[in-house]
């Protein structure tokens, strides 16, 4: 069918209702009467479940209803006439409600006429207003009220409590109401009462909830599979329908033969079971119907429901072509907006390229290489739309045939546009546009600096790559999604991309400590692509190199306190592109709140910021590569003097705790408000022991050699902090479980080697040793306890918070800031009159706030 | 006898002001909305007890804000 044969119609309205038996019969192509599927020749039986009037699934056959072939015929419904009515499980709850709300004798709603007419007027009004929310509430109210009636206000008949025996049996007192009886009662309810019960009698009569005719879905939605052995394997639905038809026939025969009521009822219940599981095979009270292998059948409800169901799996989740997925690994030598892809991937993914006068020769050379040789091409599309694969056989013909107007699907090469993505895609930086760089190996390569926006690491993460196929898509990706457009996070206006790890350390060293030879300086600059560097001194201060990176009109005043070589407090100041004071560290060029990056971005825009970031990154790692940088255990050595002081500090703390314990034991310890004496002791001793680690930390930091790599990394903000240093060099500190000292273990003691009732620091998880010195077995055990606790905590929290976020994102997904500054939902209802109640565009703010100081500097000048 | 306190006097309760019909109308036309598109407040909300507000009235709420002088918000009184 050509495109212009389609007829377009606009949807005017959608009505939801229930299907009536009349409608089932009207839309039915076949009345199914036999459970047999195929005859001896393997041809579908007439009146069977695979009847070719229900649609065709075999090639070559024609549908008897519409005359179309396979794929053209979408299938037709059939029906079964059930021998005795059965309850539709999904409506059982509703049926129960209605039965309870109506009289068992006169079938009127169980509210008096006065209230009913009041409800009726309300109903009329809400219906006119199309206020469906209130209509629903009204029905709920009416039913709730009617349920409680003991006597019918209309005919005075006494009502007997109705109960359900889950899922489909109704009991009145201790007598069972058969579906026939239920159906009869429902059928007798008047239309004016139905309205109050929440029904629209035209679209949904309650008796339709009890099935007399069962629609049979077309074979196209339950196709059978032919196995290699030639054996046919039927769909789960067909199996289930087969069961229904079989039992139904038996029931018919038994009724006609005048079988005893017990046998008929047994069969009837069996039919009810089969129809129930046909609709839903996961009902708690009903044993699921199974295959011969013991595997539960997947029936109608399971096809639609949950993650693997039609909605979330097939409709909301689509799979696409021109995509690749593999493990990621770092490559600090590629640019931020590049992605390294394996050649094998480059040869599989293609870009359609139109043959023109100017690229014909080149494209022909690609076609000549074919799909097997790297830069090649995989398909050729002729102007008539015919797509042909390039193979050894077709190659020669194609080479002769290709002229302008043909489209060649060529393999990827460097510089092609690609979208790169890592799940979960929680924010817009989770999908960014990168330029392809074909590299050897089998993994995707990305610059470690873009790990942060993707939240990626290299412990086995995989990422997806998509190749846009049209010019529009490529333009959009390049302009809106390239890495440089995403440097600033829309959530707080901070940069999500910055220098990481070694590059921070390198820049810190270069700007603070290093003085290098002229040759080295030129070499460093050359590595960033600056070839015209000139220095007229023999020795160059590292900080001078940065003037070649910043433009001459760049001014920057850092706000993070720093200490220079002499220990004097300064701030990073850049004037006319030169570093005047301070040095570069994590707070200026790091990820999130790198002040310098933010300032540069504001003044010079995204493209130049990306270049600067790339240069700083390259410079940083080059510095480390050139001058060497290795952490060692010796870094954590602290002088004898410091060790003595630390020993003294800890000894004092022990004494303090002992004093507390003595006070407690003597009963002199004063309780804190709301705490018992024991709890007070715990709180106070935990406080002392926690404090001690800070004190020890300060001391250790004071004595630490500022020129050791460990301290340099901590000070520059590249990796680690002083607490880590303290734990390695001096003392690991108190281990806490759930905000308390370690309490669990044996009776009145944590481990059997302590005395019962020992309240001292060591018995409750204080780790006095440092990691370097090594932990005692007891300390090690306590440390392992808190370690395991932390591990469990993260392992349990991640999926919880992930689901919480998913729910939040789904709830808020169609909120939008309108042009009048209001935040509105999908029905244009106002959620906020001003975004965030202050109207600030956070993506252009600093942490959600506007810096007045910066605004003044901008206007007034320096 | 228990001392009665005005909930409006509490520092954590934002100021609630009743708008006149004209002001409310102006608000609707400013944002081009119908009353059903407004955020709602229950007629029984303690904060508006003393305002004698009727269903359909519009309440202006002035909240403290760290980033602005007053964060202004409007709610329509809804029957409960």
Short mmCIF file of C-alpha atoms in Angstrom, two decimals, chain A residues 303-685:
data_model
loop_
_atom_site.label_atom_id
_atom_site.label_comp_id
_atom_site.label_asym_id
_atom_site.label_seq_id
_atom_site.Cartn_x
_atom_site.Cartn_y
_atom_site.Cartn_z
CA UNK A 303 0.11 -9.76 28.51
CA UNK A 304 -0.76 -6.20 29.42
CA UNK A 305 0.45 -5.77 32.98
CA UNK A 306 3.75 -4.74 34.54
CA UNK A 307 7.26 -4.31 33.24
CA UNK A 308 7.19 -7.06 30.62
CA UNK A 309 3.63 -6.15 29.61
CA UNK A 310 2.43 -4.48 26.43
CA UNK A 311 2.60 -0.95 27.81
CA UNK A 312 5.96 -0.76 29.46
CA UNK A 313 7.72 -3.28 27.25
CA UNK A 314 6.35 -2.74 23.77
CA UNK A 315 4.71 0.67 23.69
CA UNK A 316 6.72 2.82 26.08
CA UNK A 317 9.94 0.93 25.43
CA UNK A 318 11.05 0.85 21.83
CA UNK A 319 14.15 -0.71 20.36
CA UNK A 320 15.95 1.03 17.55
CA UNK A 321 18.40 0.43 14.77
CA UNK A 322 21.67 2.32 14.29
CA UNK A 323 22.61 1.81 17.91
CA UNK A 324 25.48 0.10 19.69
CA UNK A 325 26.22 -0.90 23.24
CA UNK A 326 29.43 -1.99 24.88
CA UNK A 327 31.63 -1.58 27.92
CA UNK A 328 33.19 1.83 28.49
CA UNK A 329 36.77 2.62 29.36
CA UNK A 330 38.66 5.87 29.89
CA UNK A 331 40.87 7.66 27.42
CA UNK A 332 42.25 10.94 28.76
CA UNK A 333 43.81 11.74 25.40
CA UNK A 334 40.58 12.21 23.48
CA UNK A 335 38.61 15.45 23.66
CA UNK A 336 35.65 15.90 26.00
CA UNK A 337 33.21 15.91 23.11
CA UNK A 338 34.64 12.87 21.42
CA UNK A 339 33.77 9.24 21.90
CA UNK A 340 36.11 6.45 20.93
CA UNK A 341 34.39 3.55 19.22
CA UNK A 342 35.83 0.20 18.16
CA UNK A 343 36.41 -0.28 14.45
CA UNK A 344 34.08 -3.26 14.53
CA UNK A 345 31.28 -0.95 15.64
CA UNK A 346 32.21 1.69 13.07
CA UNK A 347 31.90 -0.94 10.34
CA UNK A 348 28.45 -1.99 11.42
CA UNK A 349 26.82 1.41 11.95
CA UNK A 350 26.18 3.58 8.93
CA UNK A 351 25.29 7.09 7.87
CA UNK A 352 23.28 7.65 4.69
CA UNK A 353 25.14 9.97 2.38
CA UNK A 354 23.65 11.33 -0.82
CA UNK A 355 25.88 11.02 -3.88
CA UNK A 356 26.75 14.42 -5.33
CA UNK A 357 29.15 15.74 -7.89
CA UNK A 358 31.63 16.52 -5.13
CA UNK A 359 31.60 13.39 -3.07
CA UNK A 360 30.98 10.82 -5.79
CA UNK A 361 34.57 9.74 -6.12
CA UNK A 362 35.01 9.35 -2.39
CA UNK A 363 31.76 7.43 -1.94
CA UNK A 364 32.67 5.16 -4.83
CA UNK A 365 35.94 4.36 -3.12
CA UNK A 366 33.96 3.42 -0.01
CA UNK A 367 31.62 1.19 -2.01
CA UNK A 368 34.70 -0.39 -3.56
CA UNK A 369 35.97 -1.25 -0.07
CA UNK A 370 32.60 -2.80 0.69
CA UNK A 371 31.38 -3.87 4.10
CA UNK A 372 34.44 -5.91 5.02
CA UNK A 373 37.23 -3.40 4.68
CA UNK A 374 37.39 -0.34 6.90
CA UNK A 375 36.48 2.78 5.56
CA UNK A 376 33.72 1.14 3.54
CA UNK A 377 29.98 1.18 2.90
CA UNK A 378 27.27 -1.35 3.61
CA UNK A 379 24.20 -0.45 1.55
CA UNK A 380 23.26 1.50 -1.54
CA UNK A 381 19.81 3.03 -1.93
CA UNK A 382 18.72 3.83 -5.48
CA UNK A 383 16.56 6.91 -6.10
CA UNK A 384 13.51 4.61 -6.44
CA UNK A 385 13.97 3.60 -2.81
CA UNK A 386 15.37 0.10 -3.45
CA UNK A 387 17.95 -0.77 -0.82
CA UNK A 388 20.71 -3.19 -1.76
CA UNK A 389 23.45 -4.67 0.38
CA UNK A 390 26.95 -4.33 -0.95
CA UNK A 391 28.38 -7.82 -1.45
CA UNK A 392 31.02 -9.32 -3.68
CA UNK A 393 28.32 -10.15 -6.21
CA UNK A 394 26.55 -6.80 -6.27
CA UNK A 395 29.63 -4.63 -5.89
CA UNK A 396 30.66 -4.35 -9.54
CA UNK A 397 27.16 -3.69 -10.73
CA UNK A 398 26.68 -1.02 -8.06
CA UNK A 399 29.97 0.71 -8.85
CA UNK A 400 28.81 1.15 -12.44
CA UNK A 401 25.29 2.09 -11.48
CA UNK A 402 25.88 4.72 -8.77
CA UNK A 403 25.35 8.26 -9.91
CA UNK A 404 24.20 11.48 -8.33
CA UNK A 405 20.99 11.07 -6.40
CA UNK A 406 21.85 7.63 -5.09
CA UNK A 407 22.32 7.24 -1.36
CA UNK A 408 25.27 5.33 0.02
CA UNK A 409 25.07 4.06 3.59
CA UNK A 410 28.68 4.49 4.50
CA UNK A 411 30.46 3.30 7.59
CA UNK A 412 31.26 5.71 10.40
CA UNK A 413 34.42 7.72 10.40
CA UNK A 414 36.05 10.28 12.66
CA UNK A 415 33.95 13.37 13.22
CA UNK A 416 30.55 11.77 12.64
CA UNK A 417 27.80 12.77 15.03
CA UNK A 418 26.63 10.31 17.66
CA UNK A 419 24.41 10.38 20.71
CA UNK A 420 25.95 8.76 23.75
CA UNK A 421 23.85 7.60 26.68
CA UNK A 422 24.09 5.86 30.01
CA UNK A 423 21.12 4.56 31.96
CA UNK A 424 19.46 5.50 34.16
CA UNK A 425 18.83 8.63 32.10
CA UNK A 426 17.89 10.78 35.05
CA UNK A 427 18.71 14.21 33.65
CA UNK A 428 19.33 15.71 30.26
CA UNK A 429 23.11 15.29 30.58
CA UNK A 430 22.55 11.54 30.45
CA UNK A 431 22.32 11.75 26.67
CA UNK A 432 24.90 13.96 25.00
CA UNK A 433 26.19 14.35 21.50
CA UNK A 434 29.79 13.31 20.87
CA UNK A 435 31.93 13.19 17.76
CA UNK A 436 33.06 9.75 16.68
CA UNK A 437 36.68 8.76 16.91
CA UNK A 438 37.45 5.29 15.60
CA UNK A 439 39.94 3.55 17.84
CA UNK A 440 41.36 0.06 18.16
CA UNK A 441 39.95 -2.16 20.90
CA UNK A 442 36.49 -3.35 21.76
CA UNK A 443 35.17 -0.73 24.19
CA UNK A 444 33.71 2.74 23.96
CA UNK A 445 36.26 5.29 25.11
CA UNK A 446 35.32 8.52 26.85
CA UNK A 447 37.24 11.29 28.52
CA UNK A 448 37.14 10.75 32.31
CA UNK A 449 35.91 14.31 32.73
CA UNK A 450 32.51 13.47 31.21
CA UNK A 451 31.96 10.61 33.66
CA UNK A 452 30.27 12.99 36.05
CA UNK A 453 27.30 14.01 33.86
CA UNK A 454 26.70 10.38 32.89
CA UNK A 455 27.43 9.20 36.44
CA UNK A 456 29.64 6.57 34.86
CA UNK A 457 32.67 4.74 36.12
CA UNK A 458 34.75 2.01 34.57
CA UNK A 459 33.99 -0.94 36.81
CA UNK A 460 32.13 -2.62 33.97
CA UNK A 461 29.59 0.05 33.01
CA UNK A 462 28.08 -0.21 29.55
CA UNK A 463 26.82 2.67 27.46
CA UNK A 464 24.69 3.12 24.35
CA UNK A 465 25.52 4.92 21.15
CA UNK A 466 22.99 6.12 18.59
CA UNK A 467 23.72 7.46 15.13
CA UNK A 468 21.28 10.15 13.94
CA UNK A 469 20.25 9.37 10.36
CA UNK A 470 18.92 12.61 8.99
CA UNK A 471 20.44 16.01 8.46
CA UNK A 472 17.88 17.58 10.82
CA UNK A 473 18.60 15.12 13.58
CA UNK A 474 22.33 15.67 13.24
CA UNK A 475 21.94 19.45 13.32
CA UNK A 476 19.72 19.26 16.37
CA UNK A 477 22.11 16.95 18.16
CA UNK A 478 25.10 19.12 17.35
CA UNK A 479 23.52 22.40 18.33
CA UNK A 480 21.50 21.34 21.35
CA UNK A 481 23.15 18.25 22.75
CA UNK A 482 26.88 18.46 22.24
CA UNK A 483 28.99 18.13 25.37
CA UNK A 484 29.86 21.82 25.53
CA UNK A 485 26.19 22.77 25.64
CA UNK A 486 25.81 20.70 28.77
CA UNK A 487 28.70 22.04 30.83
CA UNK A 488 26.33 23.93 33.10
CA UNK A 489 23.79 21.90 35.02
CA UNK A 490 20.19 23.14 34.85
CA UNK A 491 19.60 22.04 38.42
CA UNK A 492 21.83 24.61 40.11
CA UNK A 493 23.87 26.50 37.54
CA UNK A 494 27.10 24.77 38.51
CA UNK A 495 29.36 23.04 36.02
CA UNK A 496 28.90 19.29 35.71
CA UNK A 497 32.07 19.01 33.67
CA UNK A 498 35.42 20.01 35.07
CA UNK A 499 38.89 18.74 35.66
CA UNK A 500 39.21 15.52 37.63
CA UNK A 501 41.85 13.55 39.47
CA UNK A 502 45.34 13.94 37.95
CA UNK A 503 44.53 17.04 35.96
CA UNK A 504 43.56 18.89 39.15
CA UNK A 505 46.74 17.80 40.89
CA UNK A 506 48.83 18.77 37.88
CA UNK A 507 47.36 22.25 37.60
CA UNK A 508 47.68 22.73 41.34
CA UNK A 509 51.35 21.81 41.30
CA UNK A 510 52.10 23.90 38.25
CA UNK A 511 50.37 26.99 39.54
CA UNK A 512 51.61 26.72 43.11
CA UNK A 513 54.93 25.03 43.36
CA UNK A 514 56.71 24.43 40.10
CA UNK A 515 59.30 26.56 38.42
CA UNK A 516 60.36 24.96 35.19
CA UNK A 517 62.91 25.43 32.49
CA UNK A 518 62.06 27.38 29.34
CA UNK A 519 62.25 24.23 27.25
CA UNK A 520 59.86 22.40 29.52
CA UNK A 521 57.45 25.31 29.46
CA UNK A 522 57.41 25.35 25.68
CA UNK A 523 56.97 21.61 25.61
CA UNK A 524 53.98 21.74 27.97
CA UNK A 525 52.31 24.41 25.91
CA UNK A 526 53.03 22.54 22.71
CA UNK A 527 51.25 19.52 24.12
CA UNK A 528 48.10 21.62 24.27
CA UNK A 529 48.51 22.81 20.71
CA UNK A 530 50.04 26.20 21.50
CA UNK A 531 53.02 26.43 19.18
CA UNK A 532 54.02 30.09 19.36
CA UNK A 533 55.01 30.26 23.00
CA UNK A 534 58.00 32.46 23.76
CA UNK A 535 59.72 33.00 27.07
CA UNK A 536 62.68 35.34 27.52
CA UNK A 537 63.76 33.88 30.87
CA UNK A 538 65.74 30.71 31.50
CA UNK A 539 63.41 29.59 34.27
CA UNK A 540 59.66 30.09 34.10
CA UNK A 541 57.24 30.06 37.00
CA UNK A 542 54.50 27.50 36.46
CA UNK A 543 51.74 30.00 37.05
CA UNK A 544 52.98 32.07 34.11
CA UNK A 545 52.01 29.30 31.71
CA UNK A 546 48.35 29.89 32.44
CA UNK A 547 48.43 33.30 30.83
CA UNK A 548 48.66 31.45 27.54
CA UNK A 549 45.35 29.71 28.30
CA UNK A 550 43.28 32.65 29.50
CA UNK A 551 42.38 35.52 27.19
CA UNK A 552 43.96 38.89 27.97
CA UNK A 553 40.69 40.40 29.09
CA UNK A 554 39.95 37.67 31.61
CA UNK A 555 39.53 38.79 35.19
CA UNK A 556 38.72 36.39 38.00
CA UNK A 557 38.47 36.72 41.74
CA UNK A 558 38.17 33.43 43.57
CA UNK A 559 36.22 33.24 46.80
CA UNK A 560 37.78 30.07 48.20
CA UNK A 561 40.37 30.72 50.89
CA UNK A 562 43.80 29.42 50.00
CA UNK A 563 47.18 29.35 51.62
CA UNK A 564 50.20 30.15 49.51
CA UNK A 565 53.67 28.63 49.81
CA UNK A 566 54.54 30.82 52.75
CA UNK A 567 51.30 29.90 54.49
CA UNK A 568 49.72 33.32 53.99
CA UNK A 569 46.00 33.37 53.24
CA UNK A 570 45.18 34.43 49.68
CA UNK A 571 42.53 34.07 47.00
CA UNK A 572 42.98 33.01 43.42
CA UNK A 573 43.14 36.25 41.46
CA UNK A 574 43.50 36.50 37.73
CA UNK A 575 43.94 39.85 36.09
CA UNK A 576 44.26 40.37 32.38
CA UNK A 577 44.61 36.63 31.96
CA UNK A 578 47.54 36.36 34.40
CA UNK A 579 47.53 34.67 37.76
CA UNK A 580 48.33 37.40 40.27
CA UNK A 581 47.92 35.43 43.45
CA UNK A 582 46.64 32.08 44.65
CA UNK A 583 46.68 28.88 42.68
CA UNK A 584 44.39 26.64 40.71
CA UNK A 585 42.66 23.83 42.56
CA UNK A 586 39.47 21.82 42.70
CA UNK A 587 37.39 24.78 43.83
CA UNK A 588 38.29 26.71 40.68
CA UNK A 589 38.39 24.11 37.93
CA UNK A 590 36.80 21.01 39.50
CA UNK A 591 33.45 19.43 38.81
CA UNK A 592 30.47 21.12 40.46
CA UNK A 593 31.10 24.62 41.65
CA UNK A 594 34.36 25.18 39.83
CA UNK A 595 34.26 28.96 40.13
CA UNK A 596 36.73 29.72 37.39
CA UNK A 597 34.95 27.50 34.89
CA UNK A 598 31.64 29.15 35.70
CA UNK A 599 33.06 32.63 35.32
CA UNK A 600 34.80 31.76 32.06
CA UNK A 601 31.59 30.20 30.71
CA UNK A 602 29.64 33.33 31.56
CA UNK A 603 32.08 35.54 29.71
CA UNK A 604 33.24 33.49 26.78
CA UNK A 605 30.54 30.90 26.16
CA UNK A 606 30.39 27.17 25.82
CA UNK A 607 32.79 26.49 22.96
CA UNK A 608 35.71 28.42 24.41
CA UNK A 609 35.03 26.95 27.84
CA UNK A 610 35.31 23.47 26.41
CA UNK A 611 38.61 24.38 24.75
CA UNK A 612 39.91 25.83 28.02
CA UNK A 613 38.80 22.76 29.97
CA UNK A 614 40.43 20.49 27.43
CA UNK A 615 43.67 22.46 27.60
CA UNK A 616 43.71 22.56 31.40
CA UNK A 617 43.04 18.85 31.46
CA UNK A 618 45.83 18.07 29.03
CA UNK A 619 48.20 20.44 30.82
CA UNK A 620 47.47 18.86 34.19
CA UNK A 621 48.15 15.29 33.18
CA UNK A 622 51.16 16.34 31.13
CA UNK A 623 52.68 18.02 34.17
CA UNK A 624 52.28 14.89 36.25
CA UNK A 625 53.60 12.71 33.45
CA UNK A 626 56.62 14.93 33.03
CA UNK A 627 57.60 15.52 36.63
CA UNK A 628 56.32 12.32 38.14
CA UNK A 629 53.83 11.90 40.92
CA UNK A 630 53.58 8.84 43.13
CA UNK A 631 51.90 8.36 46.44
CA UNK A 632 53.61 6.04 48.86
CA UNK A 633 53.12 4.70 52.33
CA UNK A 634 55.94 6.92 53.52
CA UNK A 635 53.65 9.91 52.86
CA UNK A 636 51.72 9.01 55.94
CA UNK A 637 54.77 9.09 58.20
CA UNK A 638 54.46 11.65 60.95
CA UNK A 639 57.24 12.75 63.28
CA UNK A 640 57.89 11.12 66.62
CA UNK A 641 56.80 14.29 68.37
CA UNK A 642 53.39 14.13 66.75
CA UNK A 643 52.96 10.50 67.67
CA UNK A 644 53.69 11.31 71.29
CA UNK A 645 51.15 14.11 71.28
CA UNK A 646 48.57 11.89 69.69
CA UNK A 647 49.21 9.18 72.26
CA UNK A 648 48.70 11.71 74.97
CA UNK A 649 45.46 12.98 73.43
CA UNK A 650 44.06 9.49 73.19
CA UNK A 651 45.21 8.59 76.67
CA UNK A 652 43.39 11.63 77.98
CA UNK A 653 40.25 10.68 76.13
CA UNK A 654 40.42 7.19 77.59
CA UNK A 655 40.76 8.74 81.01
CA UNK A 656 37.75 10.93 80.38
CA UNK A 657 35.68 7.96 79.35
CA UNK A 658 36.88 5.97 82.35
CA UNK A 659 35.91 8.83 84.61
CA UNK A 660 32.46 8.86 83.03
CA UNK A 661 32.13 5.12 83.53
CA UNK A 662 33.15 5.44 87.17
CA UNK A 663 30.63 8.21 87.69
CA UNK A 664 27.99 6.06 86.05
CA UNK A 665 28.84 3.04 88.15
CA UNK A 666 28.76 5.13 91.28
CA UNK A 667 25.35 6.41 90.18
CA UNK A 668 26.51 9.99 90.13
CA UNK A 669 26.14 10.58 86.38
CA UNK A 670 23.49 13.17 85.72
CA UNK A 671 20.92 12.20 83.08
CA UNK A 672 20.49 14.23 79.92
CA UNK A 673 16.90 15.29 79.31
CA UNK A 674 14.85 12.39 77.98
CA UNK A 675 17.65 9.87 78.41
CA UNK A 676 18.34 7.18 80.94
CA UNK A 677 21.59 7.16 82.79
CA UNK A 678 22.95 4.40 80.60
CA UNK A 679 22.01 6.30 77.45
CA UNK A 680 23.61 9.44 78.82
CA UNK A 681 26.83 7.55 79.34
CA UNK A 682 26.72 6.26 75.77
CA UNK A 683 26.03 9.69 74.29
CA UNK A 684 28.74 11.36 76.30
CA UNK A 685 31.39 8.76 75.68
#
